């Protein structure tokens, strides 16, 4: 099914959730967030994704839809933390 659920013929119609990769709009959201942190390179961006997801992510397209909110929330927290104080 298109909503991420798949019904198996087990005899009792249980719904089993299947994670889906991010679509292009969601990937763009993550990329904009990473760019707004002004990171020094790809390795630092991977470290941000590692801390946000708790697993190694080499490409933004490897993120799952259920991780999107965690990543965006972590990026927002990092932006607040890196903001110069006393301005």
PDB file of N, CA, C and O in Angstrom:
ATOM      1  N   UNK A   1       0.831  -1.185   0.000  1.00  0.00           N
ATOM      2  CA  UNK A   1       0.000   0.000   0.000  1.00  0.00           C
ATOM      3  C   UNK A   1       0.875   1.248   0.000  1.00  0.00           C
ATOM      4  O   UNK A   1       2.006   1.216   0.457  1.00  0.00           O
ATOM      5  N   UNK A   2       0.340   2.321  -0.432  1.00  0.00           N
ATOM      6  CA  UNK A   2       1.115   3.552  -0.566  1.00  0.00           C
ATOM      7  C   UNK A   2       1.332   4.268   0.762  1.00  0.00           C
ATOM      8  O   UNK A   2       2.176   5.135   0.861  1.00  0.00           O
ATOM      9  N   UNK A   3       0.576   3.905   1.800  1.00  0.00           N
ATOM     10  CA  UNK A   3       0.707   4.619   3.066  1.00  0.00           C
ATOM     11  C   UNK A   3       1.776   4.042   3.985  1.00  0.00           C
ATOM     12  O   UNK A   3       1.926   4.471   5.112  1.00  0.00           O
ATOM     13  N   UNK A   4       2.539   3.063   3.528  1.00  0.00           N
ATOM     14  CA  UNK A   4       3.619   2.524   4.330  1.00  0.00           C
ATOM     15  C   UNK A   4       3.245   1.267   5.086  1.00  0.00           C
ATOM     16  O   UNK A   4       4.062   0.701   5.785  1.00  0.00           O
ATOM     17  N   UNK A   5       2.004   0.819   4.977  1.00  0.00           N
ATOM     18  CA  UNK A   5       1.585  -0.394   5.647  1.00  0.00           C
ATOM     19  C   UNK A   5       1.419  -1.503   4.623  1.00  0.00           C
ATOM     20  O   UNK A   5       0.996  -1.281   3.508  1.00  0.00           O
ATOM     21  N   UNK A   6       1.731  -2.707   5.030  1.00  0.00           N
ATOM     22  CA  UNK A   6       1.638  -3.830   4.127  1.00  0.00           C
ATOM     23  C   UNK A   6       0.906  -4.955   4.846  1.00  0.00           C
ATOM     24  O   UNK A   6       1.199  -5.272   5.987  1.00  0.00           O
ATOM     25  N   UNK A   7      -0.078  -5.529   4.197  1.00  0.00           N
ATOM     26  CA  UNK A   7      -0.860  -6.592   4.808  1.00  0.00           C
ATOM     27  C   UNK A   7      -0.302  -7.934   4.339  1.00  0.00           C
ATOM     28  O   UNK A   7      -0.142  -8.167   3.152  1.00  0.00           O
ATOM     29  N   UNK A   8       0.030  -8.783   5.289  1.00  0.00           N
ATOM     30  CA  UNK A   8       0.525 -10.108   4.967  1.00  0.00           C
ATOM     31  C   UNK A   8      -0.607 -11.116   5.109  1.00  0.00           C
ATOM     32  O   UNK A   8      -1.487 -10.945   5.932  1.00  0.00           O
ATOM     33  N   UNK A   9      -0.568 -12.166   4.324  1.00  0.00           N
ATOM     34  CA  UNK A   9      -1.592 -13.195   4.386  1.00  0.00           C
ATOM     35  C   UNK A   9      -1.372 -14.133   5.556  1.00  0.00           C
ATOM     36  O   UNK A   9      -1.132 -15.324   5.370  1.00  0.00           O
ATOM     37  N   UNK A  10      -1.441 -13.617   6.778  1.00  0.00           N
ATOM     38  CA  UNK A  10      -1.213 -14.436   7.967  1.00  0.00           C
ATOM     39  C   UNK A  10      -2.502 -15.025   8.491  1.00  0.00           C
ATOM     40  O   UNK A  10      -2.476 -15.796   9.437  1.00  0.00           O
ATOM     41  N   UNK A  11      -3.627 -14.650   7.943  1.00  0.00           N
ATOM     42  CA  UNK A  11      -4.893 -15.173   8.423  1.00  0.00           C
ATOM     43  C   UNK A  11      -5.619 -14.245   9.365  1.00  0.00           C
ATOM     44  O   UNK A  11      -6.798 -14.405   9.616  1.00  0.00           O
ATOM     45  N   UNK A  12      -4.949 -13.224   9.908  1.00  0.00           N
ATOM     46  CA  UNK A  12      -5.636 -12.295  10.803  1.00  0.00           C
ATOM     47  C   UNK A  12      -5.400 -10.837  10.445  1.00  0.00           C
ATOM     48  O   UNK A  12      -5.515  -9.970  11.287  1.00  0.00           O
ATOM     49  N   UNK A  13      -5.044 -10.544   9.219  1.00  0.00           N
ATOM     50  CA  UNK A  13      -4.969  -9.180   8.689  1.00  0.00           C
ATOM     51  C   UNK A  13      -4.217  -8.206   9.592  1.00  0.00           C
ATOM     52  O   UNK A  13      -4.698  -7.131   9.911  1.00  0.00           O
ATOM     53  N   UNK A  14      -3.039  -8.591  10.042  1.00  0.00           N
ATOM     54  CA  UNK A  14      -2.230  -7.670  10.847  1.00  0.00           C
ATOM     55  C   UNK A  14      -1.531  -6.685   9.925  1.00  0.00           C
ATOM     56  O   UNK A  14      -1.058  -7.040   8.860  1.00  0.00           O
ATOM     57  N   UNK A  15      -1.445  -5.444  10.372  1.00  0.00           N
ATOM     58  CA  UNK A  15      -0.727  -4.418   9.625  1.00  0.00           C
ATOM     59  C   UNK A  15       0.687  -4.326  10.188  1.00  0.00           C
ATOM     60  O   UNK A  15       0.884  -4.181  11.386  1.00  0.00           O
ATOM     61  N   UNK A  16       1.669  -4.408   9.323  1.00  0.00           N
ATOM     62  CA  UNK A  16       3.071  -4.326   9.713  1.00  0.00           C
ATOM     63  C   UNK A  16       3.648  -3.082   9.067  1.00  0.00           C
ATOM     64  O   UNK A  16       3.598  -2.918   7.852  1.00  0.00           O
ATOM     65  N   UNK A  17       4.210  -2.182   9.912  1.00  0.00           N
ATOM     66  CA  UNK A  17       4.724  -0.922   9.389  1.00  0.00           C
ATOM     67  C   UNK A  17       6.036  -1.153   8.655  1.00  0.00           C
ATOM     68  O   UNK A  17       6.907  -1.862   9.137  1.00  0.00           O
ATOM     69  N   UNK A  18       6.176  -0.547   7.496  1.00  0.00           N
ATOM     70  CA  UNK A  18       7.410  -0.576   6.718  1.00  0.00           C
ATOM     71  C   UNK A  18       7.917   0.852   6.601  1.00  0.00           C
ATOM     72  O   UNK A  18       7.196   1.736   6.152  1.00  0.00           O
ATOM     73  N   UNK A  19       9.155   1.081   7.031  1.00  0.00           N
ATOM     74  CA  UNK A  19       9.724   2.422   6.931  1.00  0.00           C
ATOM     75  C   UNK A  19       9.924   2.790   5.471  1.00  0.00           C
ATOM     76  O   UNK A  19      10.254   1.953   4.643  1.00  0.00           O
ATOM     77  N   UNK A  20       9.738   4.054   5.183  1.00  0.00           N
ATOM     78  CA  UNK A  20       9.934   4.554   3.829  1.00  0.00           C
ATOM     79  C   UNK A  20      11.038   5.594   3.829  1.00  0.00           C
ATOM     80  O   UNK A  20      11.237   6.310   4.805  1.00  0.00           O
ATOM     81  N   UNK A  21      11.742   5.694   2.720  1.00  0.00           N
ATOM     82  CA  UNK A  21      12.770   6.716   2.566  1.00  0.00           C
ATOM     83  C   UNK A  21      12.109   8.074   2.404  1.00  0.00           C
ATOM     84  O   UNK A  21      10.933   8.191   2.083  1.00  0.00           O
ATOM     85  N   UNK A  22      12.882   9.123   2.605  1.00  0.00           N
ATOM     86  CA  UNK A  22      12.370  10.485   2.449  1.00  0.00           C
ATOM     87  C   UNK A  22      12.090  10.787   0.990  1.00  0.00           C
ATOM     88  O   UNK A  22      12.798  10.314   0.101  1.00  0.00           O
ATOM     89  N   UNK A  23      11.072  11.611   0.753  1.00  0.00           N
ATOM     90  CA  UNK A  23      10.824  12.063  -0.617  1.00  0.00           C
ATOM     91  C   UNK A  23      11.684  13.296  -0.895  1.00  0.00           C
ATOM     92  O   UNK A  23      12.410  13.779  -0.028  1.00  0.00           O
ATOM     93  N   UNK A  24      11.621  13.810  -2.096  1.00  0.00           N
ATOM     94  CA  UNK A  24      12.505  14.907  -2.514  1.00  0.00           C
ATOM     95  C   UNK A  24      12.286  16.170  -1.682  1.00  0.00           C
ATOM     96  O   UNK A  24      13.249  16.869  -1.333  1.00  0.00           O
ATOM     97  N   UNK A  25      11.046  16.459  -1.325  1.00  0.00           N
ATOM     98  CA  UNK A  25      10.750  17.659  -0.540  1.00  0.00           C
ATOM     99  C   UNK A  25      11.353  17.540   0.865  1.00  0.00           C
ATOM    100  O   UNK A  25      11.912  18.499   1.397  1.00  0.00           O
ATOM    101  N   UNK A  26      11.268  16.354   1.467  1.00  0.00           N
ATOM    102  CA  UNK A  26      11.817  16.142   2.793  1.00  0.00           C
ATOM    103  C   UNK A  26      13.341  16.178   2.779  1.00  0.00           C
ATOM    104  O   UNK A  26      13.966  16.713   3.699  1.00  0.00           O
ATOM    105  N   UNK A  27      13.954  15.619   1.729  1.00  0.00           N
ATOM    106  CA  UNK A  27      15.407  15.679   1.584  1.00  0.00           C
ATOM    107  C   UNK A  27      15.852  17.136   1.477  1.00  0.00           C
ATOM    108  O   UNK A  27      16.846  17.545   2.084  1.00  0.00           O
ATOM    109  N   UNK A  28      15.098  17.930   0.735  1.00  0.00           N
ATOM    110  CA  UNK A  28      15.422  19.352   0.592  1.00  0.00           C
ATOM    111  C   UNK A  28      15.336  20.072   1.939  1.00  0.00           C
ATOM    112  O   UNK A  28      16.170  20.935   2.238  1.00  0.00           O
ATOM    113  N   UNK A  29      14.346  19.715   2.769  1.00  0.00           N
ATOM    114  CA  UNK A  29      14.229  20.315   4.102  1.00  0.00           C
ATOM    115  C   UNK A  29      15.470  20.030   4.944  1.00  0.00           C
ATOM    116  O   UNK A  29      15.999  20.918   5.617  1.00  0.00           O
ATOM    117  N   UNK A  30      15.929  18.783   4.915  1.00  0.00           N
ATOM    118  CA  UNK A  30      17.112  18.409   5.696  1.00  0.00           C
ATOM    119  C   UNK A  30      18.345  19.129   5.160  1.00  0.00           C
ATOM    120  O   UNK A  30      19.165  19.639   5.932  1.00  0.00           O
ATOM    121  N   UNK A  31      18.483  19.217   3.842  1.00  0.00           N
ATOM    122  CA  UNK A  31      19.643  19.882   3.249  1.00  0.00           C
ATOM    123  C   UNK A  31      19.670  21.369   3.599  1.00  0.00           C
ATOM    124  O   UNK A  31      20.734  21.916   3.908  1.00  0.00           O
ATOM    125  N   UNK A  32      18.517  22.019   3.566  1.00  0.00           N
ATOM    126  CA  UNK A  32      18.449  23.436   3.942  1.00  0.00           C
ATOM    127  C   UNK A  32      18.859  23.602   5.405  1.00  0.00           C
ATOM    128  O   UNK A  32      19.607  24.518   5.762  1.00  0.00           O
ATOM    129  N   UNK A  33      18.394  22.703   6.255  1.00  0.00           N
ATOM    130  CA  UNK A  33      18.757  22.759   7.665  1.00  0.00           C
ATOM    131  C   UNK A  33      20.236  22.563   7.885  1.00  0.00           C
ATOM    132  O   UNK A  33      20.864  23.274   8.677  1.00  0.00           O
ATOM    133  N   UNK A  34      20.827  21.591   7.184  1.00  0.00           N
ATOM    134  CA  UNK A  34      22.267  21.352   7.328  1.00  0.00           C
ATOM    135  C   UNK A  34      23.076  22.531   6.811  1.00  0.00           C
ATOM    136  O   UNK A  34      24.084  22.911   7.411  1.00  0.00           O
ATOM    137  N   UNK A  35      22.631  23.129   5.712  1.00  0.00           N
ATOM    138  CA  UNK A  35      23.347  24.301   5.176  1.00  0.00           C
ATOM    139  C   UNK A  35      23.261  25.486   6.138  1.00  0.00           C
ATOM    140  O   UNK A  35      24.195  26.279   6.237  1.00  0.00           O
ATOM    141  N   UNK A  36      22.139  25.607   6.839  1.00  0.00           N
ATOM    142  CA  UNK A  36      21.964  26.738   7.752  1.00  0.00           C
ATOM    143  C   UNK A  36      22.888  26.640   8.967  1.00  0.00           C
ATOM    144  O   UNK A  36      23.111  27.633   9.656  1.00  0.00           O
ATOM    145  N   UNK A  37      23.435  25.446   9.230  1.00  0.00           N
ATOM    146  CA  UNK A  37      24.380  25.291  10.333  1.00  0.00           C
ATOM    147  C   UNK A  37      25.787  25.740   9.965  1.00  0.00           C
ATOM    148  O   UNK A  37      26.651  25.829  10.840  1.00  0.00           O
ATOM    149  N   UNK A  38      26.036  26.013   8.682  1.00  0.00           N
ATOM    150  CA  UNK A  38      27.339  26.437   8.178  1.00  0.00           C
ATOM    151  C   UNK A  38      28.440  25.458   8.601  1.00  0.00           C
ATOM    152  O   UNK A  38      29.436  25.835   9.224  1.00  0.00           O
ATOM    153  N   UNK A  39      28.231  24.199   8.248  1.00  0.00           N
ATOM    154  CA  UNK A  39      29.182  23.152   8.611  1.00  0.00           C
ATOM    155  C   UNK A  39      30.418  23.237   7.725  1.00  0.00           C
ATOM    156  O   UNK A  39      30.362  23.724   6.602  1.00  0.00           O
ATOM    157  N   UNK A  40      31.523  22.715   8.230  1.00  0.00           N
ATOM    158  CA  UNK A  40      32.781  22.832   7.496  1.00  0.00           C
ATOM    159  C   UNK A  40      32.925  21.798   6.380  1.00  0.00           C
ATOM    160  O   UNK A  40      33.749  21.969   5.498  1.00  0.00           O
ATOM    161  N   UNK A  41      32.145  20.727   6.416  1.00  0.00           N
ATOM    162  CA  UNK A  41      32.264  19.733   5.359  1.00  0.00           C
ATOM    163  C   UNK A  41      31.283  18.594   5.536  1.00  0.00           C
ATOM    164  O   UNK A  41      30.439  18.591   6.435  1.00  0.00           O
ATOM    165  N   UNK A  42      31.430  17.608   4.669  1.00  0.00           N
ATOM    166  CA  UNK A  42      30.515  16.474   4.663  1.00  0.00           C
ATOM    167  C   UNK A  42      30.663  15.628   5.924  1.00  0.00           C
ATOM    168  O   UNK A  42      29.677  15.089   6.434  1.00  0.00           O
ATOM    169  N   UNK A  43      31.877  15.522   6.436  1.00  0.00           N
ATOM    170  CA  UNK A  43      32.087  14.711   7.638  1.00  0.00           C
ATOM    171  C   UNK A  43      31.366  15.302   8.841  1.00  0.00           C
ATOM    172  O   UNK A  43      30.791  14.585   9.651  1.00  0.00           O
ATOM    173  N   UNK A  44      31.387  16.617   8.938  1.00  0.00           N
ATOM    174  CA  UNK A  44      30.672  17.261  10.048  1.00  0.00           C
ATOM    175  C   UNK A  44      29.160  17.096   9.886  1.00  0.00           C
ATOM    176  O   UNK A  44      28.441  16.911  10.870  1.00  0.00           O
ATOM    177  N   UNK A  45      28.671  17.134   8.648  1.00  0.00           N
ATOM    178  CA  UNK A  45      27.248  16.899   8.407  1.00  0.00           C
ATOM    179  C   UNK A  45      26.870  15.468   8.783  1.00  0.00           C
ATOM    180  O   UNK A  45      25.802  15.233   9.359  1.00  0.00           O
ATOM    181  N   UNK A  46      27.759  14.503   8.500  1.00  0.00           N
ATOM    182  CA  UNK A  46      27.500  13.116   8.896  1.00  0.00           C
ATOM    183  C   UNK A  46      27.448  12.983  10.413  1.00  0.00           C
ATOM    184  O   UNK A  46      26.669  12.200  10.954  1.00  0.00           O
ATOM    185  N   UNK A  47      28.278  13.739  11.108  1.00  0.00           N
ATOM    186  CA  UNK A  47      28.263  13.690  12.572  1.00  0.00           C
ATOM    187  C   UNK A  47      26.961  14.259  13.134  1.00  0.00           C
ATOM    188  O   UNK A  47      26.425  13.744  14.115  1.00  0.00           O
ATOM    189  N   UNK A  48      26.448  15.299  12.509  1.00  0.00           N
ATOM    190  CA  UNK A  48      25.166  15.859  12.931  1.00  0.00           C
ATOM    191  C   UNK A  48      24.066  14.817  12.741  1.00  0.00           C
ATOM    192  O   UNK A  48      23.227  14.607  13.634  1.00  0.00           O
ATOM    193  N   UNK A  49      24.069  14.144  11.595  1.00  0.00           N
ATOM    194  CA  UNK A  49      23.063  13.114  11.336  1.00  0.00           C
ATOM    195  C   UNK A  49      23.234  11.927  12.286  1.00  0.00           C
ATOM    196  O   UNK A  49      22.237  11.338  12.726  1.00  0.00           O
ATOM    197  N   UNK A  50      24.470  11.588  12.627  1.00  0.00           N
ATOM    198  CA  UNK A  50      24.722  10.500  13.572  1.00  0.00           C
ATOM    199  C   UNK A  50      24.141  10.832  14.942  1.00  0.00           C
ATOM    200  O   UNK A  50      23.476  10.003  15.568  1.00  0.00           O
ATOM    201  N   UNK A  51      24.372  12.057  15.397  1.00  0.00           N
ATOM    202  CA  UNK A  51      23.852  12.457  16.702  1.00  0.00           C
ATOM    203  C   UNK A  51      22.333  12.572  16.693  1.00  0.00           C
ATOM    204  O   UNK A  51      21.677  12.269  17.686  1.00  0.00           O
ATOM    205  N   UNK A  52      21.772  12.987  15.570  1.00  0.00           N
ATOM    206  CA  UNK A  52      20.319  13.147  15.496  1.00  0.00           C
ATOM    207  C   UNK A  52      19.593  11.810  15.407  1.00  0.00           C
ATOM    208  O   UNK A  52      18.561  11.616  16.044  1.00  0.00           O
ATOM    209  N   UNK A  53      20.142  10.881  14.627  1.00  0.00           N
ATOM    210  CA  UNK A  53      19.464   9.598  14.378  1.00  0.00           C
ATOM    211  C   UNK A  53      19.920   8.478  15.294  1.00  0.00           C
ATOM    212  O   UNK A  53      19.180   7.521  15.509  1.00  0.00           O
ATOM    213  N   UNK A  54      21.148   8.557  15.763  1.00  0.00           N
ATOM    214  CA  UNK A  54      21.684   7.482  16.566  1.00  0.00           C
ATOM    215  C   UNK A  54      22.249   6.337  15.735  1.00  0.00           C
ATOM    216  O   UNK A  54      22.525   5.266  16.254  1.00  0.00           O
ATOM    217  N   UNK A  55      22.407   6.559  14.447  1.00  0.00           N
ATOM    218  CA  UNK A  55      23.008   5.551  13.565  1.00  0.00           C
ATOM    219  C   UNK A  55      23.784   6.277  12.481  1.00  0.00           C
ATOM    220  O   UNK A  55      23.569   7.459  12.225  1.00  0.00           O
ATOM    221  N   UNK A  56      24.701   5.547  11.835  1.00  0.00           N
ATOM    222  CA  UNK A  56      25.517   6.151  10.784  1.00  0.00           C
ATOM    223  C   UNK A  56      24.678   6.363   9.530  1.00  0.00           C
ATOM    224  O   UNK A  56      24.042   5.428   9.042  1.00  0.00           O
ATOM    225  N   UNK A  57      24.699   7.574   9.017  1.00  0.00           N
ATOM    226  CA  UNK A  57      23.996   7.922   7.790  1.00  0.00           C
ATOM    227  C   UNK A  57      25.017   8.578   6.877  1.00  0.00           C
ATOM    228  O   UNK A  57      25.588   9.609   7.215  1.00  0.00           O
ATOM    229  N   UNK A  58      25.263   7.986   5.712  1.00  0.00           N
ATOM    230  CA  UNK A  58      26.256   8.554   4.802  1.00  0.00           C
ATOM    231  C   UNK A  58      25.622   9.494   3.787  1.00  0.00           C
ATOM    232  O   UNK A  58      26.264  10.422   3.326  1.00  0.00           O
ATOM    233  N   UNK A  59      24.372   9.262   3.451  1.00  0.00           N
ATOM    234  CA  UNK A  59      23.652  10.122   2.505  1.00  0.00           C
ATOM    235  C   UNK A  59      22.329  10.545   3.125  1.00  0.00           C
ATOM    236  O   UNK A  59      21.696   9.766   3.841  1.00  0.00           O
ATOM    237  N   UNK A  60      21.905  11.744   2.830  1.00  0.00           N
ATOM    238  CA  UNK A  60      20.627  12.219   3.355  1.00  0.00           C
ATOM    239  C   UNK A  60      19.486  11.356   2.834  1.00  0.00           C
ATOM    240  O   UNK A  60      18.493  11.144   3.524  1.00  0.00           O
ATOM    241  N   UNK A  61      19.643  10.800   1.639  1.00  0.00           N
ATOM    242  CA  UNK A  61      18.573   9.969   1.067  1.00  0.00           C
ATOM    243  C   UNK A  61      18.437   8.633   1.789  1.00  0.00           C
ATOM    244  O   UNK A  61      17.475   7.914   1.548  1.00  0.00           O
ATOM    245  N   UNK A  62      19.368   8.287   2.692  1.00  0.00           N
ATOM    246  CA  UNK A  62      19.264   7.056   3.471  1.00  0.00           C
ATOM    247  C   UNK A  62      18.388   7.217   4.705  1.00  0.00           C
ATOM    248  O   UNK A  62      18.124   6.241   5.401  1.00  0.00           O
ATOM    249  N   UNK A  63      17.954   8.435   4.997  1.00  0.00           N
ATOM    250  CA  UNK A  63      17.101   8.656   6.163  1.00  0.00           C
ATOM    251  C   UNK A  63      15.710   8.090   5.922  1.00  0.00           C
ATOM    252  O   UNK A  63      15.220   8.063   4.791  1.00  0.00           O
ATOM    253  N   UNK A  64      15.089   7.644   6.990  1.00  0.00           N
ATOM    254  CA  UNK A  64      13.718   7.146   6.915  1.00  0.00           C
ATOM    255  C   UNK A  64      12.746   8.246   7.314  1.00  0.00           C
ATOM    256  O   UNK A  64      13.100   9.190   8.021  1.00  0.00           O
ATOM    257  N   UNK A  65      11.495   8.089   6.897  1.00  0.00           N
ATOM    258  CA  UNK A  65      10.487   9.100   7.188  1.00  0.00           C
ATOM    259  C   UNK A  65      10.261   9.281   8.686  1.00  0.00           C
ATOM    260  O   UNK A  65       9.979  10.379   9.146  1.00  0.00           O
ATOM    261  N   UNK A  66      10.409   8.229   9.474  1.00  0.00           N
ATOM    262  CA  UNK A  66      10.189   8.342  10.914  1.00  0.00           C
ATOM    263  C   UNK A  66      11.328   9.089  11.606  1.00  0.00           C
ATOM    264  O   UNK A  66      11.186   9.509  12.756  1.00  0.00           O
ATOM    265  N   UNK A  67      12.460   9.277  10.941  1.00  0.00           N
ATOM    266  CA  UNK A  67      13.592   9.995  11.516  1.00  0.00           C
ATOM    267  C   UNK A  67      13.590  11.479  11.162  1.00  0.00           C
ATOM    268  O   UNK A  67      14.375  12.244  11.722  1.00  0.00           O
ATOM    269  N   UNK A  68      12.724  11.891  10.263  1.00  0.00           N
ATOM    270  CA  UNK A  68      12.726  13.275   9.783  1.00  0.00           C
ATOM    271  C   UNK A  68      12.519  14.264  10.925  1.00  0.00           C
ATOM    272  O   UNK A  68      13.257  15.240  11.044  1.00  0.00           O
ATOM    273  N   UNK A  69      11.541  14.021  11.777  1.00  0.00           N
ATOM    274  CA  UNK A  69      11.247  14.964  12.853  1.00  0.00           C
ATOM    275  C   UNK A  69      12.427  15.067  13.823  1.00  0.00           C
ATOM    276  O   UNK A  69      12.781  16.167  14.259  1.00  0.00           O
ATOM    277  N   UNK A  70      13.053  13.942  14.150  1.00  0.00           N
ATOM    278  CA  UNK A  70      14.207  13.964  15.054  1.00  0.00           C
ATOM    279  C   UNK A  70      15.346  14.780  14.465  1.00  0.00           C
ATOM    280  O   UNK A  70      15.983  15.563  15.167  1.00  0.00           O
ATOM    281  N   UNK A  71      15.598  14.598  13.175  1.00  0.00           N
ATOM    282  CA  UNK A  71      16.702  15.312  12.524  1.00  0.00           C
ATOM    283  C   UNK A  71      16.425  16.808  12.489  1.00  0.00           C
ATOM    284  O   UNK A  71      17.288  17.622  12.836  1.00  0.00           O
ATOM    285  N   UNK A  72      15.224  17.197  12.083  1.00  0.00           N
ATOM    286  CA  UNK A  72      14.895  18.623  12.011  1.00  0.00           C
ATOM    287  C   UNK A  72      14.901  19.269  13.393  1.00  0.00           C
ATOM    288  O   UNK A  72      15.339  20.416  13.551  1.00  0.00           O
ATOM    289  N   UNK A  73      14.449  18.542  14.408  1.00  0.00           N
ATOM    290  CA  UNK A  73      14.469  19.077  15.775  1.00  0.00           C
ATOM    291  C   UNK A  73      15.904  19.247  16.268  1.00  0.00           C
ATOM    292  O   UNK A  73      16.238  20.247  16.904  1.00  0.00           O
ATOM    293  N   UNK A  74      16.774  18.298  15.954  1.00  0.00           N
ATOM    294  CA  UNK A  74      18.179  18.403  16.363  1.00  0.00           C
ATOM    295  C   UNK A  74      18.863  19.562  15.653  1.00  0.00           C
ATOM    296  O   UNK A  74      19.639  20.298  16.270  1.00  0.00           O
ATOM    297  N   UNK A  75      18.579  19.740  14.375  1.00  0.00           N
ATOM    298  CA  UNK A  75      19.172  20.854  13.621  1.00  0.00           C
ATOM    299  C   UNK A  75      18.722  22.182  14.207  1.00  0.00           C
ATOM    300  O   UNK A  75      19.520  23.105  14.379  1.00  0.00           O
ATOM    301  N   UNK A  76      17.433  22.290  14.557  1.00  0.00           N
ATOM    302  CA  UNK A  76      16.927  23.528  15.156  1.00  0.00           C
ATOM    303  C   UNK A  76      17.599  23.799  16.501  1.00  0.00           C
ATOM    304  O   UNK A  76      17.958  24.941  16.812  1.00  0.00           O
ATOM    305  N   UNK A  77      17.810  22.746  17.287  1.00  0.00           N
ATOM    306  CA  UNK A  77      18.485  22.901  18.580  1.00  0.00           C
ATOM    307  C   UNK A  77      19.929  23.352  18.393  1.00  0.00           C
ATOM    308  O   UNK A  77      20.416  24.229  19.109  1.00  0.00           O
ATOM    309  N   UNK A  78      20.605  22.776  17.404  1.00  0.00           N
ATOM    310  CA  UNK A  78      21.986  23.173  17.121  1.00  0.00           C
ATOM    311  C   UNK A  78      22.062  24.623  16.631  1.00  0.00           C
ATOM    312  O   UNK A  78      22.995  25.346  16.973  1.00  0.00           O
ATOM    313  N   UNK A  79      21.095  25.049  15.826  1.00  0.00           N
ATOM    314  CA  UNK A  79      21.089  26.444  15.360  1.00  0.00           C
ATOM    315  C   UNK A  79      20.938  27.393  16.535  1.00  0.00           C
ATOM    316  O   UNK A  79      21.611  28.424  16.599  1.00  0.00           O
ATOM    317  N   UNK A  80      20.070  27.046  17.488  1.00  0.00           N
ATOM    318  CA  UNK A  80      19.900  27.895  18.671  1.00  0.00           C
ATOM    319  C   UNK A  80      21.167  27.907  19.509  1.00  0.00           C
ATOM    320  O   UNK A  80      21.567  28.940  20.044  1.00  0.00           O
ATOM    321  N   UNK A  81      21.819  26.754  19.633  1.00  0.00           N
ATOM    322  CA  UNK A  81      23.024  26.653  20.444  1.00  0.00           C
ATOM    323  C   UNK A  81      24.184  27.416  19.826  1.00  0.00           C
ATOM    324  O   UNK A  81      24.983  28.030  20.523  1.00  0.00           O
ATOM    325  N   UNK A  82      24.277  27.418  18.517  1.00  0.00           N
ATOM    326  CA  UNK A  82      25.386  28.077  17.827  1.00  0.00           C
ATOM    327  C   UNK A  82      25.157  29.565  17.619  1.00  0.00           C
ATOM    328  O   UNK A  82      26.061  30.269  17.184  1.00  0.00           O
ATOM    329  N   UNK A  83      23.960  30.050  17.894  1.00  0.00           N
ATOM    330  CA  UNK A  83      23.663  31.462  17.692  1.00  0.00           C
ATOM    331  C   UNK A  83      24.495  32.301  18.654  1.00  0.00           C
ATOM    332  O   UNK A  83      24.563  32.005  19.847  1.00  0.00           O
ATOM    333  N   UNK A  84      25.133  33.354  18.164  1.00  0.00           N
ATOM    334  CA  UNK A  84      25.927  34.193  19.072  1.00  0.00           C
ATOM    335  C   UNK A  84      25.032  34.897  20.093  1.00  0.00           C
ATOM    336  O   UNK A  84      23.966  35.403  19.751  1.00  0.00           O
ATOM    337  N   UNK A  85      25.436  34.866  21.334  1.00  0.00           N
ATOM    338  CA  UNK A  85      24.615  35.467  22.394  1.00  0.00           C
ATOM    339  C   UNK A  85      25.006  36.923  22.588  1.00  0.00           C
ATOM    340  O   UNK A  85      26.108  37.351  22.261  1.00  0.00           O
ATOM    341  N   UNK A  86      24.068  37.683  23.154  1.00  0.00           N
ATOM    342  CA  UNK A  86      24.324  39.079  23.481  1.00  0.00           C
ATOM    343  C   UNK A  86      24.227  40.021  22.292  1.00  0.00           C
ATOM    344  O   UNK A  86      24.699  41.148  22.355  1.00  0.00           O
ATOM    345  N   UNK A  87      23.571  39.618  21.232  1.00  0.00           N
ATOM    346  CA  UNK A  87      23.500  40.478  20.037  1.00  0.00           C
ATOM    347  C   UNK A  87      22.422  41.506  20.144  1.00  0.00           C
ATOM    348  O   UNK A  87      21.637  41.654  20.926  1.00  0.00           O
TER     349      UNK A  87
END
